[in-house]
Amino acid sequence: MPRKNPHELQREQEINDIKSVLETDYGKRLLMRLINRAAVLQPTYANGTHPSDFAFMEGRREFGLFLIGEITQVSSDAWLDMQKEHFQQIQANNEKVKHEREQQRASDND
């Protein structure tokens, strides 16, 4: 069996580290918070944006894409689970806000 070079050994360790993080719910939540912070699904350019702002936002976005790539390389199922959980949280928050607004409107009409 051929011996692995230092780069292969390091990459193997990185993959094992990501697997360990993805085995925990708190690890998945942490990674999803980082990905959301990276604004992967947001545009990086808008009218009036200073070029340095654009570069900063694109760099942040690139980091989020890197995280997604690392996660999917280890487990595409984990990434799908993370997205499902995230969208369930969004839906629950939207329902909560809707309910609070309805209560506010009802009290305003009294």
Short mmCIF file of C-alpha atoms in Angstrom, two decimals:
data_model
loop_
_atom_site.label_atom_id
_atom_site.label_comp_id
_atom_site.label_asym_id
_atom_site.label_seq_id
_atom_site.Cartn_x
_atom_site.Cartn_y
_atom_site.Cartn_z
CA MET A 1 0.00 0.00 0.00
CA PRO A 2 1.51 3.36 -0.99
CA ARG A 3 2.28 5.81 1.75
CA LYS A 4 0.13 8.96 1.91
CA ASN A 5 1.85 12.28 1.49
CA PRO A 6 1.46 15.01 4.16
CA HIS A 7 -1.16 16.85 2.10
CA GLU A 8 -3.32 13.72 1.79
CA LEU A 9 -3.00 13.05 5.50
CA GLN A 10 -3.97 16.63 6.34
CA ARG A 11 -6.99 16.48 4.04
CA GLU A 12 -8.05 13.18 5.56
CA GLN A 13 -7.90 14.79 9.02
CA GLU A 14 -9.95 17.77 7.79
CA ILE A 15 -12.63 15.43 6.42
CA ASN A 16 -12.71 13.52 9.72
CA ASP A 17 -13.02 16.81 11.63
CA ILE A 18 -15.99 17.88 9.51
CA LYS A 19 -17.61 14.46 9.95
CA SER A 20 -17.28 14.84 13.72
CA VAL A 21 -18.88 18.30 13.66
CA LEU A 22 -21.72 17.08 11.42
CA GLU A 23 -22.50 14.24 13.83
CA THR A 24 -23.80 16.75 16.37
CA ASP A 25 -26.88 18.95 16.17
CA TYR A 26 -24.98 21.88 17.66
CA GLY A 27 -22.23 21.43 15.07
CA LYS A 28 -24.76 21.56 12.25
CA ARG A 29 -26.41 24.63 13.78
CA LEU A 30 -23.06 26.38 14.08
CA LEU A 31 -22.15 25.68 10.47
CA MET A 32 -25.58 26.86 9.30
CA ARG A 33 -25.19 30.11 11.27
CA LEU A 34 -21.84 30.69 9.58
CA ILE A 35 -23.29 29.94 6.15
CA ASN A 36 -26.22 32.29 6.78
CA ARG A 37 -23.81 34.99 7.96
CA ALA A 38 -21.93 34.56 4.68
CA ALA A 39 -25.10 35.61 2.82
CA VAL A 40 -24.58 32.92 0.17
CA LEU A 41 -28.00 33.50 -1.37
CA GLN A 42 -27.80 37.30 -1.32
CA PRO A 43 -26.54 39.47 -4.15
CA THR A 44 -23.10 40.95 -3.58
CA TYR A 45 -23.63 44.00 -5.72
CA ALA A 46 -26.18 46.79 -5.51
CA ASN A 47 -26.42 50.29 -6.96
CA GLY A 48 -24.34 52.71 -4.98
CA THR A 49 -22.22 49.99 -3.44
CA HIS A 50 -18.61 51.01 -3.04
CA PRO A 51 -16.21 48.62 -4.84
CA SER A 52 -14.51 47.70 -1.58
CA ASP A 53 -17.90 46.76 -0.11
CA PHE A 54 -18.53 44.54 -3.11
CA ALA A 55 -15.18 42.81 -2.65
CA PHE A 56 -15.86 42.28 1.07
CA MET A 57 -19.34 40.83 0.46
CA GLU A 58 -18.08 38.56 -2.31
CA GLY A 59 -15.27 37.29 -0.06
CA ARG A 60 -17.75 36.56 2.71
CA ARG A 61 -20.01 34.77 0.22
CA GLU A 62 -17.08 32.74 -1.12
CA PHE A 63 -16.34 31.53 2.41
CA GLY A 64 -19.94 30.36 2.77
CA LEU A 65 -19.69 28.49 -0.52
CA PHE A 66 -16.46 26.90 0.73
CA LEU A 67 -18.27 25.68 3.86
CA ILE A 68 -21.11 24.23 1.79
CA GLY A 69 -18.56 22.48 -0.42
CA GLU A 70 -16.81 20.97 2.60
CA ILE A 71 -20.11 19.80 4.10
CA THR A 72 -21.40 18.26 0.87
CA GLN A 73 -18.10 16.52 0.23
CA VAL A 74 -18.51 14.75 3.57
CA SER A 75 -22.28 14.26 3.52
CA SER A 76 -24.83 15.70 1.12
CA ASP A 77 -27.51 14.25 3.42
CA ALA A 78 -26.22 16.37 6.30
CA TRP A 79 -26.43 19.50 4.12
CA LEU A 80 -30.00 18.64 3.12
CA ASP A 81 -30.91 18.06 6.78
CA MET A 82 -29.35 21.40 7.73
CA GLN A 83 -31.36 23.22 5.07
CA LYS A 84 -34.57 21.47 6.09
CA GLU A 85 -34.04 22.44 9.74
CA HIS A 86 -33.19 26.01 8.78
CA PHE A 87 -36.33 26.45 6.66
CA GLN A 88 -38.48 24.91 9.39
CA GLN A 89 -37.11 27.53 11.79
CA ILE A 90 -37.88 30.29 9.31
CA GLN A 91 -41.40 28.98 8.89
CA ALA A 92 -41.91 28.77 12.66
CA ASN A 93 -40.62 32.33 13.10
CA ASN A 94 -42.91 33.58 10.33
CA GLU A 95 -45.89 31.90 11.98
CA LYS A 96 -44.98 33.47 15.32
CA VAL A 97 -44.74 36.94 13.78
CA LYS A 98 -48.03 36.43 11.93
CA HIS A 99 -49.74 35.39 15.16
CA GLU A 100 -48.30 38.38 17.06
CA ARG A 101 -49.49 40.78 14.33
CA GLU A 102 -52.96 39.28 14.39
CA GLN A 103 -53.08 39.70 18.17
CA GLN A 104 -51.92 43.32 17.83
CA ARG A 105 -54.57 44.07 15.21
CA ALA A 106 -57.27 42.48 17.37
CA SER A 107 -56.24 44.57 20.38
CA ASP A 108 -56.08 47.73 18.23
CA ASN A 109 -59.66 47.10 17.07
CA ASP A 110 -60.98 46.72 20.63
#
